[in-house]
Coordinates of C-alpha atoms in Angstrom, one line a residue:
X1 CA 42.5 77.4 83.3
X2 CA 44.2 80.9 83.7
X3 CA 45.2 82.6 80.6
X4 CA 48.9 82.9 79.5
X5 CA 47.9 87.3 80.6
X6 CA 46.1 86.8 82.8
X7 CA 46.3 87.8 86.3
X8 CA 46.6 85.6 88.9
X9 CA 44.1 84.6 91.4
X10 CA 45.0 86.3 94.7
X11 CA 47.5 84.8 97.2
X12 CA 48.8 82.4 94.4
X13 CA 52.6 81.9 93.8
X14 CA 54.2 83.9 90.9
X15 CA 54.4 82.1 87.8
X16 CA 58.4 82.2 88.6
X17 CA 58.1 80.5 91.9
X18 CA 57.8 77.3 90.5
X19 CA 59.8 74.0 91.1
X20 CA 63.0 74.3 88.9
X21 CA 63.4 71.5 86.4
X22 CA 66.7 69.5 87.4
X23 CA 68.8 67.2 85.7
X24 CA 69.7 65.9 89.5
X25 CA 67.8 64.7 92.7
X26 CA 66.8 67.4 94.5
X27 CA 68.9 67.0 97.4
X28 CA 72.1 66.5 94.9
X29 CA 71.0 70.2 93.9
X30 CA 70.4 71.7 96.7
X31 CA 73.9 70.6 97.6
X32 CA 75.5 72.3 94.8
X33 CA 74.0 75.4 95.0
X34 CA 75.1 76.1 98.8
X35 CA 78.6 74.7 97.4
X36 CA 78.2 77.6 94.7
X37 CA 77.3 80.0 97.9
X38 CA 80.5 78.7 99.6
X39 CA 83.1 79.6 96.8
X40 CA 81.0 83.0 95.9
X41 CA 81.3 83.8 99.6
X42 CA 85.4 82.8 99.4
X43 CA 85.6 85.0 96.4
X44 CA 83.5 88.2 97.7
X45 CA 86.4 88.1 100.4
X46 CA 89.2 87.8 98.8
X47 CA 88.0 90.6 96.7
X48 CA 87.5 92.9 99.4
X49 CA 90.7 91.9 101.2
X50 CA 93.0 92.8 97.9
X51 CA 91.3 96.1 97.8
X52 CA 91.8 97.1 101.5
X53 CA 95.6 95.4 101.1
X54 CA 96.2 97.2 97.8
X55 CA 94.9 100.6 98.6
X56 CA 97.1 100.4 102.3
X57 CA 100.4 99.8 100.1
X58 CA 99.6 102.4 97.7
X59 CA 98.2 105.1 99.6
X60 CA 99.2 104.4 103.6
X61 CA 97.1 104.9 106.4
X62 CA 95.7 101.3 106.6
X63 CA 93.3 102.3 109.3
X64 CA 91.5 104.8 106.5
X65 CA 91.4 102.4 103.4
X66 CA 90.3 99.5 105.7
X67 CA 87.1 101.9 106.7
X68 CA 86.5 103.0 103.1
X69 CA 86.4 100.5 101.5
X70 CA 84.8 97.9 104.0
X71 CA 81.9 100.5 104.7
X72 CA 81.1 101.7 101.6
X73 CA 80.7 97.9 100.3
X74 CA 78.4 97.0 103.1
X75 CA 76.7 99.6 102.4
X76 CA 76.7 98.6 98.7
X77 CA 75.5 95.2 99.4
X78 CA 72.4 96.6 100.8
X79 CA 71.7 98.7 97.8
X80 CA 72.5 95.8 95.7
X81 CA 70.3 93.0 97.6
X82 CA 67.0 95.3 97.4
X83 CA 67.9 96.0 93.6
X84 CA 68.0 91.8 93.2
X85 CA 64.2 92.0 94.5
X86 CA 63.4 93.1 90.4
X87 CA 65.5 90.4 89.4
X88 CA 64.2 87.2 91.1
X89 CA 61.2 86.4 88.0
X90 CA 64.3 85.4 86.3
X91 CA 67.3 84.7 89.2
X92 CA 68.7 81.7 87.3
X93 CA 69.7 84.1 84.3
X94 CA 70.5 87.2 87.0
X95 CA 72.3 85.5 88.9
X96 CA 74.9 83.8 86.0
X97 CA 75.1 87.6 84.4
X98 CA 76.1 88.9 88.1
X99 CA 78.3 86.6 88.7
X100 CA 80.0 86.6 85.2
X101 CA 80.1 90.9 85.8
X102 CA 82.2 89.9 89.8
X103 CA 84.8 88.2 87.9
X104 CA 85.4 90.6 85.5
X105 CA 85.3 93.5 87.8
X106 CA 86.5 91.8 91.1
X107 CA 89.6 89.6 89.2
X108 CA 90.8 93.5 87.3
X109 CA 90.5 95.3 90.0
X110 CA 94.1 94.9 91.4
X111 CA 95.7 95.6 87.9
X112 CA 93.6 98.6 87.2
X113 CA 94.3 100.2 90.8
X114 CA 97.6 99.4 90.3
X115 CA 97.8 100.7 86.6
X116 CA 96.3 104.1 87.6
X117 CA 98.7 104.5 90.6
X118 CA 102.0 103.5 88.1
X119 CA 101.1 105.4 85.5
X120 CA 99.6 108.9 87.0
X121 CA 101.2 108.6 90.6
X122 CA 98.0 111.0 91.8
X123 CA 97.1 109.6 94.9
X124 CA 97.8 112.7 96.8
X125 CA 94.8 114.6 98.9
X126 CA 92.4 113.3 101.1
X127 CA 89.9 111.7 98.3
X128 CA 90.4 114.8 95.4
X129 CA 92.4 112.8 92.7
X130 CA 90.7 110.2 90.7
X131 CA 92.6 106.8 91.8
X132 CA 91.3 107.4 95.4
X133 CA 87.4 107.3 93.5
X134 CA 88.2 104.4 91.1
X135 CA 89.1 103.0 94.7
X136 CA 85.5 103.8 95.7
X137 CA 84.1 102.8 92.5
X138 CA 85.7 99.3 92.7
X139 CA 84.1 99.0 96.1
X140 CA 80.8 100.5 95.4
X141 CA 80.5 98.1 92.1
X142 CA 81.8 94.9 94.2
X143 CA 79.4 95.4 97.0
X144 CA 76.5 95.8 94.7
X145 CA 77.5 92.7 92.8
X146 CA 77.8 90.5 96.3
X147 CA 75.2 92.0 97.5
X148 CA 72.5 91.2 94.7
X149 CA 73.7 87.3 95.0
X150 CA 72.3 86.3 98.2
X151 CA 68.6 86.9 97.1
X152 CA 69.1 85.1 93.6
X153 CA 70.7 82.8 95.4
X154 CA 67.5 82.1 97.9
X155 CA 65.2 81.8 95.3
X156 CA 67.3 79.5 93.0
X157 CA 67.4 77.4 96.6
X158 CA 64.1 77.5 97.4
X159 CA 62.8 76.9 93.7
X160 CA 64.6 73.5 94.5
X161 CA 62.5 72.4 97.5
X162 CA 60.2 74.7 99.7
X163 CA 61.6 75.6 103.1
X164 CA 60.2 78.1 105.7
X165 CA 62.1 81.1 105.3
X166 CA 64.2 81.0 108.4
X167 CA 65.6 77.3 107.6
X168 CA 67.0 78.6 103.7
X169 CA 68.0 81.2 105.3
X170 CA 70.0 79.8 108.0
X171 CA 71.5 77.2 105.1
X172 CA 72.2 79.8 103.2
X173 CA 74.3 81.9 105.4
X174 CA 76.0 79.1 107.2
X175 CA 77.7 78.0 103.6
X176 CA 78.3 82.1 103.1
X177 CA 79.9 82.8 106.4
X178 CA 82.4 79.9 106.2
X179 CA 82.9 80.6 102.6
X180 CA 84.1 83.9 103.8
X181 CA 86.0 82.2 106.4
X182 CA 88.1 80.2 103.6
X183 CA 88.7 83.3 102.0
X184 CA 89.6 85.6 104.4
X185 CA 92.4 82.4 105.6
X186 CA 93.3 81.5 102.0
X187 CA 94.4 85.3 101.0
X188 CA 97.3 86.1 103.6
X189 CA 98.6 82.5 103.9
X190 CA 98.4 81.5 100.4
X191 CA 97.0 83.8 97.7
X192 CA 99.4 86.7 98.8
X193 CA 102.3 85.0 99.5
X194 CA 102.2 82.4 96.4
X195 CA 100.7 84.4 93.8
X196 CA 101.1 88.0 94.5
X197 CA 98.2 90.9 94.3
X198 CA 98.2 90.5 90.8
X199 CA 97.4 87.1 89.9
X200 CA 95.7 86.5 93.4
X201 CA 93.1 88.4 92.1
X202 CA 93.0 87.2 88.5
X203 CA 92.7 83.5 89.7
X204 CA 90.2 84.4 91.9
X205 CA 88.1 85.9 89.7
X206 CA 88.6 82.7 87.0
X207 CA 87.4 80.4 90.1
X208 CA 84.5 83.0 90.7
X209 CA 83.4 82.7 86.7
X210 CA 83.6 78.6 86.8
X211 CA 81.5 78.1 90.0
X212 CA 78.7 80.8 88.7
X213 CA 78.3 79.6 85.4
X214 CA 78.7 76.2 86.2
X215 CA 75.4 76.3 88.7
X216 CA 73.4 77.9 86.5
X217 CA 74.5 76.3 82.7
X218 CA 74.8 72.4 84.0
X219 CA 72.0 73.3 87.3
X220 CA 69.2 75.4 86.1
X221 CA 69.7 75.6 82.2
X222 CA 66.1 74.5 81.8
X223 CA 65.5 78.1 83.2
X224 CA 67.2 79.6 80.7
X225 CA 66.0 79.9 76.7
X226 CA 68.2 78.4 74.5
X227 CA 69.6 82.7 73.5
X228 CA 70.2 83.0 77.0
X229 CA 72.6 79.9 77.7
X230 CA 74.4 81.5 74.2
X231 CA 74.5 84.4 75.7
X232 CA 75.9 83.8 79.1
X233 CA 77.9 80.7 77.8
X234 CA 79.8 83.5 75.6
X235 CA 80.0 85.9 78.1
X236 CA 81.6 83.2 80.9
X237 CA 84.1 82.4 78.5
X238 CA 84.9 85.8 77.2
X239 CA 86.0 86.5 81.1
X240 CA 88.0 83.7 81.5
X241 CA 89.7 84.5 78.4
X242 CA 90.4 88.6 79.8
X243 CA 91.7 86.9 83.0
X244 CA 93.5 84.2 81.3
X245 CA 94.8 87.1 79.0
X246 CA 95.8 89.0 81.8
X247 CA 97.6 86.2 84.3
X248 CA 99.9 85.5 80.9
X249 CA 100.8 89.3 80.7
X250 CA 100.5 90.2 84.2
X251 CA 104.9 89.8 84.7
X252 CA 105.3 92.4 81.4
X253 CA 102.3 94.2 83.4
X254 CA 104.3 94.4 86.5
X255 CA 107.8 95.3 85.0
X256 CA 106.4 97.9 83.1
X257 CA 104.3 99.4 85.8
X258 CA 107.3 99.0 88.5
X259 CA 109.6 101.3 85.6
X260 CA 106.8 103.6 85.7
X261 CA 107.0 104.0 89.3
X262 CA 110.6 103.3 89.9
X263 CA 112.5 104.3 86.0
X264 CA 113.8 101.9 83.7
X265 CA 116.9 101.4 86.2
X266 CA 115.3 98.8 88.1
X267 CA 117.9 96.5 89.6
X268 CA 116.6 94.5 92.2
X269 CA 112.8 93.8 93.0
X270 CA 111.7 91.6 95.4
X271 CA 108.5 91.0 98.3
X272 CA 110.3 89.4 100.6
X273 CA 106.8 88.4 102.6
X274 CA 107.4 92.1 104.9
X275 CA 107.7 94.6 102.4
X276 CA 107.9 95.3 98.1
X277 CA 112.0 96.1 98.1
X278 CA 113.2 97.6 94.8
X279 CA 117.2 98.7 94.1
X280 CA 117.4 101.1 91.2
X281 CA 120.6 102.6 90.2
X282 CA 124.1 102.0 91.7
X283 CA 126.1 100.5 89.1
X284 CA 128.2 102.5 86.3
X285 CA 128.5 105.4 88.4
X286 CA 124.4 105.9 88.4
X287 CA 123.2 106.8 92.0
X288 CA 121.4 103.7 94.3
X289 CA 118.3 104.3 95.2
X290 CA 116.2 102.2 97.9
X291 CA 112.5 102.1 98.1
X292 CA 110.6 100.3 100.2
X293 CA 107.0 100.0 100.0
X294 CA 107.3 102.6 97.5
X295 CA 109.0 105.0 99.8
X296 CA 111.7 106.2 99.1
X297 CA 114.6 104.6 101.9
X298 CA 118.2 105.3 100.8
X299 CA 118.4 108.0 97.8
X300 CA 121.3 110.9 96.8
X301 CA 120.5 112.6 100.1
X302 CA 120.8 109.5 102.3
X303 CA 124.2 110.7 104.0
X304 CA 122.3 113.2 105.3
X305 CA 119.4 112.0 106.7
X306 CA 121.6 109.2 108.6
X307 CA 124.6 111.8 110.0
X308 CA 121.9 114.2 111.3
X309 CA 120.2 110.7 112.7
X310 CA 122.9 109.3 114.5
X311 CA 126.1 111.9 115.0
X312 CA 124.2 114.4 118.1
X313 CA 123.0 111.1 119.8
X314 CA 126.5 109.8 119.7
X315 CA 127.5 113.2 121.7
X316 CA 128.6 111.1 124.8
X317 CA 129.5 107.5 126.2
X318 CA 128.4 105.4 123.3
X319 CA 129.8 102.3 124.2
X320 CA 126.8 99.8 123.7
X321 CA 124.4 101.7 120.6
X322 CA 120.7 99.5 119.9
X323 CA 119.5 100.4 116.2
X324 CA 115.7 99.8 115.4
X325 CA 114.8 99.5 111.8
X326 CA 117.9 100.4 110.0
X327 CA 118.3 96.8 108.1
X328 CA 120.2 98.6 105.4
X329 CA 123.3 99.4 107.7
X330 CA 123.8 103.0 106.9
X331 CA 122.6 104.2 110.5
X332 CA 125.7 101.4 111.7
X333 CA 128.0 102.7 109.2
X334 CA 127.5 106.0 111.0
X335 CA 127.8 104.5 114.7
X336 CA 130.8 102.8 113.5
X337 CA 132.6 106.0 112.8
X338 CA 132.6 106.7 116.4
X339 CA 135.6 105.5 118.6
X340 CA 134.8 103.7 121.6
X341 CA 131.5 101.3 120.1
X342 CA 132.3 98.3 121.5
X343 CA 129.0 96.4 120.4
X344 CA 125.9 97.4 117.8
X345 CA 122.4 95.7 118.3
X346 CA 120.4 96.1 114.9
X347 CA 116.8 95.0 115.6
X348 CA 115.1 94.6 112.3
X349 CA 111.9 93.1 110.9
X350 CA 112.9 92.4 107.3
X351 CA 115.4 89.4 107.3
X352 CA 115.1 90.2 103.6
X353 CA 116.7 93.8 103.3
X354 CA 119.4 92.8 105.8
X355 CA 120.7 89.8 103.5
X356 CA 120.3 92.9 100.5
X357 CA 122.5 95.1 102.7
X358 CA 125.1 92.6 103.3
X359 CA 125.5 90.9 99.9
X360 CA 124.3 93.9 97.3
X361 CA 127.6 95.0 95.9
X362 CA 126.1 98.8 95.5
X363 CA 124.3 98.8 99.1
X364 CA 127.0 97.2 100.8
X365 CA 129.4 99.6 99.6
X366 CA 127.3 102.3 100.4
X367 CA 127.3 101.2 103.9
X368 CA 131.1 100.3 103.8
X369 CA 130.2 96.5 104.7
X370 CA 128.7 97.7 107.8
X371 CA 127.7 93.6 108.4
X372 CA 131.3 92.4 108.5
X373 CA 131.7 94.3 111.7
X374 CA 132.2 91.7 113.9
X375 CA 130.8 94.5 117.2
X376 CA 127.8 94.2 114.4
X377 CA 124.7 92.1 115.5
X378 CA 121.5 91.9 113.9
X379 CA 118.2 90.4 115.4
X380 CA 114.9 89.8 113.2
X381 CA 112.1 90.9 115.2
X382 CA 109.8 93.6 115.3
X383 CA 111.0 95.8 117.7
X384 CA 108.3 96.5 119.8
X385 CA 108.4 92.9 120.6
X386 CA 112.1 92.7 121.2
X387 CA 112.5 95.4 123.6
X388 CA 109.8 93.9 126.0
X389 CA 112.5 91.2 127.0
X390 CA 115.3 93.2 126.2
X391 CA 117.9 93.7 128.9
X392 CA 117.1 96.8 131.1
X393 CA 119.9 99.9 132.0
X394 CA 122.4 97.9 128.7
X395 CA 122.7 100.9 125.9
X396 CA 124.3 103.8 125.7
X397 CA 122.5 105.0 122.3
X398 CA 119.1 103.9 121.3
X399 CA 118.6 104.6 117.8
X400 CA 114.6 104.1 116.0
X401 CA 115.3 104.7 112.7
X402 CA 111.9 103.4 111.1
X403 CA 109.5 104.6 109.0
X404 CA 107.1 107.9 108.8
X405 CA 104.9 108.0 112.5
X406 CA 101.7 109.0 109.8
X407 CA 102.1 105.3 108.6
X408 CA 99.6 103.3 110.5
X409 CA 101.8 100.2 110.5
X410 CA 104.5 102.5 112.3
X411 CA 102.3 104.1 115.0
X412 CA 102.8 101.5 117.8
X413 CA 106.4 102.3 117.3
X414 CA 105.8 106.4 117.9
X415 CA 103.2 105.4 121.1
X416 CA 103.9 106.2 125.1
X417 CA 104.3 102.8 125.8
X418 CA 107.3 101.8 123.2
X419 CA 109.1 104.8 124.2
X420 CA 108.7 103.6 127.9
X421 CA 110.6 100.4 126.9
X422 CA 112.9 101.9 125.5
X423 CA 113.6 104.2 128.2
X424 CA 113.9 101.1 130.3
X425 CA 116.9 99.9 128.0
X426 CA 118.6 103.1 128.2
X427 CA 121.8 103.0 130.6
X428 CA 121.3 106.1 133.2
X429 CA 121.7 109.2 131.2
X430 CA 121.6 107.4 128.2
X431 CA 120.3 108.8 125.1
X432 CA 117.3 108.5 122.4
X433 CA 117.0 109.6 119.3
X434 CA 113.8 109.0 116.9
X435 CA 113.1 109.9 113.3
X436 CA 109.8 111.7 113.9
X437 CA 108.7 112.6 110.3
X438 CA 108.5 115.8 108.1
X439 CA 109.4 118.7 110.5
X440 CA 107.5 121.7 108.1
X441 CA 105.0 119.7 106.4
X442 CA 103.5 118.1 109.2
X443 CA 104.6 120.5 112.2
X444 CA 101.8 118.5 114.4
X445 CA 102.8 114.9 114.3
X446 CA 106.3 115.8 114.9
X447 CA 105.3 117.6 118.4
X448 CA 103.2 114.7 119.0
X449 CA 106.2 112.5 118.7
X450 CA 107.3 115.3 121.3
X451 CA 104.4 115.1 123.4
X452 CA 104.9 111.5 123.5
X453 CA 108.4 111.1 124.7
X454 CA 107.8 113.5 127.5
X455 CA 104.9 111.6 128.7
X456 CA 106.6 108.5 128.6
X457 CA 109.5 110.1 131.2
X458 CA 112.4 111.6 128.9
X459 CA 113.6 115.0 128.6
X460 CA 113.5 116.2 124.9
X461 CA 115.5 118.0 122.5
X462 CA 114.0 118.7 119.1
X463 CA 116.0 119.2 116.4
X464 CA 115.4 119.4 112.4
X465 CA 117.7 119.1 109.3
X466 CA 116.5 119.9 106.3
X467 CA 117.4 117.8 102.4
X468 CA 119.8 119.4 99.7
X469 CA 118.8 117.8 97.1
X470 CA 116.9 119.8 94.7
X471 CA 115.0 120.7 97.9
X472 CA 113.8 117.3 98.4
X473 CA 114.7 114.6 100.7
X474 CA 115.5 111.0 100.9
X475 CA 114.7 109.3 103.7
X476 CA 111.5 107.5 105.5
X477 CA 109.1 109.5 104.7
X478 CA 109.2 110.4 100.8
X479 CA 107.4 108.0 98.6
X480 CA 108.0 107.0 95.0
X481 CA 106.0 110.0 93.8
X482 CA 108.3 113.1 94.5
X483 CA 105.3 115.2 94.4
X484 CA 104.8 114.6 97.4
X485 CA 108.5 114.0 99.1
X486 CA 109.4 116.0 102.4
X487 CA 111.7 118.9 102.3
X488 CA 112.9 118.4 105.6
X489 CA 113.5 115.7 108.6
X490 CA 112.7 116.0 112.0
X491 CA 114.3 114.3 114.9
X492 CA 114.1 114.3 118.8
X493 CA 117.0 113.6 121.3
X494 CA 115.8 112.6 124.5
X495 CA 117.6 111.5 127.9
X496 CA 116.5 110.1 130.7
X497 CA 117.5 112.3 133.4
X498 CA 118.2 116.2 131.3
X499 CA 117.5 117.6 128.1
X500 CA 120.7 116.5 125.9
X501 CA 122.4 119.6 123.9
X502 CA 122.2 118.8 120.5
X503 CA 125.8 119.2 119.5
X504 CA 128.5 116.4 117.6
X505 CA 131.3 114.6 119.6
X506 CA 133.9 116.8 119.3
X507 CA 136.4 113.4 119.7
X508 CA 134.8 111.7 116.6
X509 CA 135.3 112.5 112.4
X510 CA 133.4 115.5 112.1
X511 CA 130.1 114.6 110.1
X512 CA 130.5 115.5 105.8
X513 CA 127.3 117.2 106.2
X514 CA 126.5 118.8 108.9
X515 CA 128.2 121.1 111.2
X516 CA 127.3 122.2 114.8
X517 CA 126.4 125.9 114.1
X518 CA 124.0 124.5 111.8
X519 CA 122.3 122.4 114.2
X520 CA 122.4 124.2 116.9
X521 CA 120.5 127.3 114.6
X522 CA 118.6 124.4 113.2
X523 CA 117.6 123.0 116.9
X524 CA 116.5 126.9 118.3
X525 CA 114.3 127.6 115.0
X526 CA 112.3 123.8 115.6
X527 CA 112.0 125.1 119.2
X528 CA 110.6 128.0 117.7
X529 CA 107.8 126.3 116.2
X530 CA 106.3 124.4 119.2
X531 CA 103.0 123.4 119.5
X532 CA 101.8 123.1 123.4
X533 CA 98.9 120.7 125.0
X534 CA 99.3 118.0 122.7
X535 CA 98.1 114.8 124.0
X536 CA 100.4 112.2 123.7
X537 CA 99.8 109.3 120.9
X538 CA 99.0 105.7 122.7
X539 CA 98.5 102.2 121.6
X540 CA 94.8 102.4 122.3
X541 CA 94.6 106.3 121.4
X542 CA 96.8 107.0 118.5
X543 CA 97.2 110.6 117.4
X544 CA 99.3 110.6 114.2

């Protein structure tokens, strides 16, 4: 008989490796523990989805955050699966403290991301402020959590019944891979929508507490001493309690971080399933502001932003205008200043901020109840979509007012081939005019935009106006942390047979803000600043 200290005999199982003591058949366990595998797997998604989806609304650049934070968990889950190795002499009692650690780190992740952003606003710079790391540090600590599960997990399963290796394995990842199946399904279509960020990610952690302790305290307590099952038992329970704890205060959570963000003049805030929409202001003489997705949309300088928009393409025949993006109906209110518009096609994603724009009392008046215009007509579609089967040679003015090209859910609308479409729905010598981003910040995207419209078969005109107030601007491109907020628009008139002049229609009310020695100084000094043999930006080969 082998001492208690002694070592064993050679090519003998570790005294670990034994058959685990069950209170069910064997079968009946083996069962459960790949349905424990199933709901970690749904849960380790849905945790990396919220941080990709999270990080892409607060910081932009979905493209970037998807990267991050996918590789460096992947990479984590290697680190953490050879880590597990140490851990498997007791994987019963590992694997209950992991998965106790997920929730808690996995279900707070979205508040405390969120919480950093409201309350610093530093997400500026390419990885130098601290929110970007806790970003990384919520992925690094997530993917080392997943990634030491899957080898507790095959030695909890094989401790049930011996397999070859290949067969536990193959169980194994089959229940993982369609666990991550149901998760990856469950967060857009019913996490996200129902719940919000917030809670998504709260509930999801609860779920991810229940399964683990459950496998190991009803499963494999006979693994456990009775200080251990204490121990974990009080540790399960003190997580559910934090989430619990933190779904009932997640609305005061949410309001308070949103008048962080926003002020305390928060009037209207709503996801209406495209974007986050929040109204401050516009109401005892206090100035409306518009953000959407945290950007800044309509603020004190919006009057602006949209005459410099809309006024020089209106230099001409303007009879039939198409407006992309510009669901709040101040880009119409300026078209409809114009004599001669006979009918306005708005083209707009967000059913949501159109019905705010028409029945608002603050935004409606701002855009002088540009909807009741019955030449008005408004389509919900993405526009890219629409002007594929939109009627060729029909408008006079095409009009893309939509958001920042550096916003990666916006590049397809700054690419050769939308501009080619809308070229095609451009009456001969009709005209084009496109928002193209912060002309002095970001001098190289805007002659991208350039690039871009010439190598889609329009002659350009670029043209910049720059914000008065306080030096900041309103428009597409500012965000809700004015540390960061452009100075200055750019735009680009473009024809399809010459290079427009960038002037105002002399027959029309002259524009509040700008005047056409202005622009036409303003126009020569952006020509000034070109930058040559720029590629253009592509669907397949984006450039911004």
């Amino acid at each position: 008989m082998i001492e208690p200290h002694a070592p064993a005999p050679p090519g003998s199982p570790p005294p670990w490796a034994g058959p685990a003591r069950l209170p069910v058949q064997p079968s009946t366990g083996r069962f459960l523990v790949l349905a424990c595998v199933f709901v970690c797997a749904a849960c380790g998604l849905v945790y990396e989805l919220e941080l990709v989806a999270l990080a892409s609304y607060l910081i932009g650049d979905s493209v970037t955050q998807a990267s991050v934070v996918l590789s460096v968990m992947v990479f984590a889950m290697g680190i953490g699966s050879l880590a597990a190795k140490r851990l498997r002499w007791r994987a019963a009692a590992a694997f209950g403290a992991i998965e106790a650690t997920l929730a808690l780190v996995g279900g707070s992740s979205a508040m405390a991301l969120y919480a950093v952003f409201a309350w610093t606003g530093d997400w500026g710079g390419l990885w130098a402020s601290g929110p970007r790391w806790l970003l990384v540090a919520f992925s690094l600590t997530i993917g080392l959590l997943i990634g030491a599960e899957v080898p507790l997990l095959m030695e909890l399963i094989q401790r049930i019944r011996r397999q070859d290796a290949g067969g536990a394995v193959a169980d194994l990842f089959a229940a993982d891979y369609v666990g991550a199946l149901v998760g990856g399904l469950a967060f857009p279509f019913l996490l996200l929508p129902l719940l919000g960020q917030l809670t998504g990610a709260l509930i999801t952690g609860a779920v991810n507490a229940v399964a683990g302790g459950t496998l190991v305290l009803g499963l494999f307590r006979r693994d456990l001493t009775r200080r251990a099952r204490w121990l974990l038992l009080i540790a399960n329970l003190a997580v559910l309690g934090l989430l619990a704890a933190a779904a009932v205060l997640v609305d005061d959570f949410e309001q308070a971080a949103r008048h962080a963000v926003y002020g305390h003049d928060v009037r209207v805030a709503l996801q209406t399933g495209t974007q986050e929409v929040v109204l401050t202001g516009g109401t005892d003489g206090r100035p409306l502001d518009l953000y959407l997705d945290g950007r800044l949309r309509v603020g004190s300088d919006e009057l602006r932003y949209h005459e410099a928009l809309v006024h020089p393409a209106m230099n001409g025949p303007h009879a039939r205008v198409l407006i992309l993006g510009g669901g709040d109906g101040l880009a119409a209110r300026e078209v409809l200043r114009h004599t001669g518009v006979r009918r306005v096609d708005i083209v707009e994603l967000d059913a949501g901020i159109v019905r705010l724009a028409r029945r608002d009392p603050a935004l409606s008046r701002l855009n002088r109840h540009a909807y009741d215009d019955p030449r008005v007509r408004v389509t919900t579609a993405d526009a890219f979509r629409w002007l594929r089967t939109a009627p060729t040679s029909t408008y006079d003015v095409v009009i893309s007012d939509l958001p920042d090209p550096g916003i990666t859910a916006s590049t397809k609308l700054y690419s050769q081939e939308f501009y080619g479409l809308a070229r095609r729905a451009l009456a001969p010598g009709g005209r084009l005019v496109v928002h193209a981003g912060p002309f002095a910040t970001r001098p190289r995207v805007f002659w991208t935009v350039v690039a871009t419209l010439r190598a889609a078969g329009l002659h350009t005109a670029p043209y910049r106006v720059g914000g008065r107030d306080s030096g900041f601007a309103a428009g597409p491109d500012r965000t809700a942390d004015g540390s960061r907020a452009a100075r200055d628009w750019g735009f680009v008139l473009a024809s399809t047979r010459t290079a427009p002049p960038v002037g105002l229609d002399p027959y029309a009310p002259p524009p509040r803000t700008l005047g056409p020695a202005s622009l036409a100084a303003d126009a020569r000094a952006a020509i000034r600043t070109r930058i040559t043999d720029l590629p253009p930006s592509t669907l397949v080969h984006p450039r911004y």
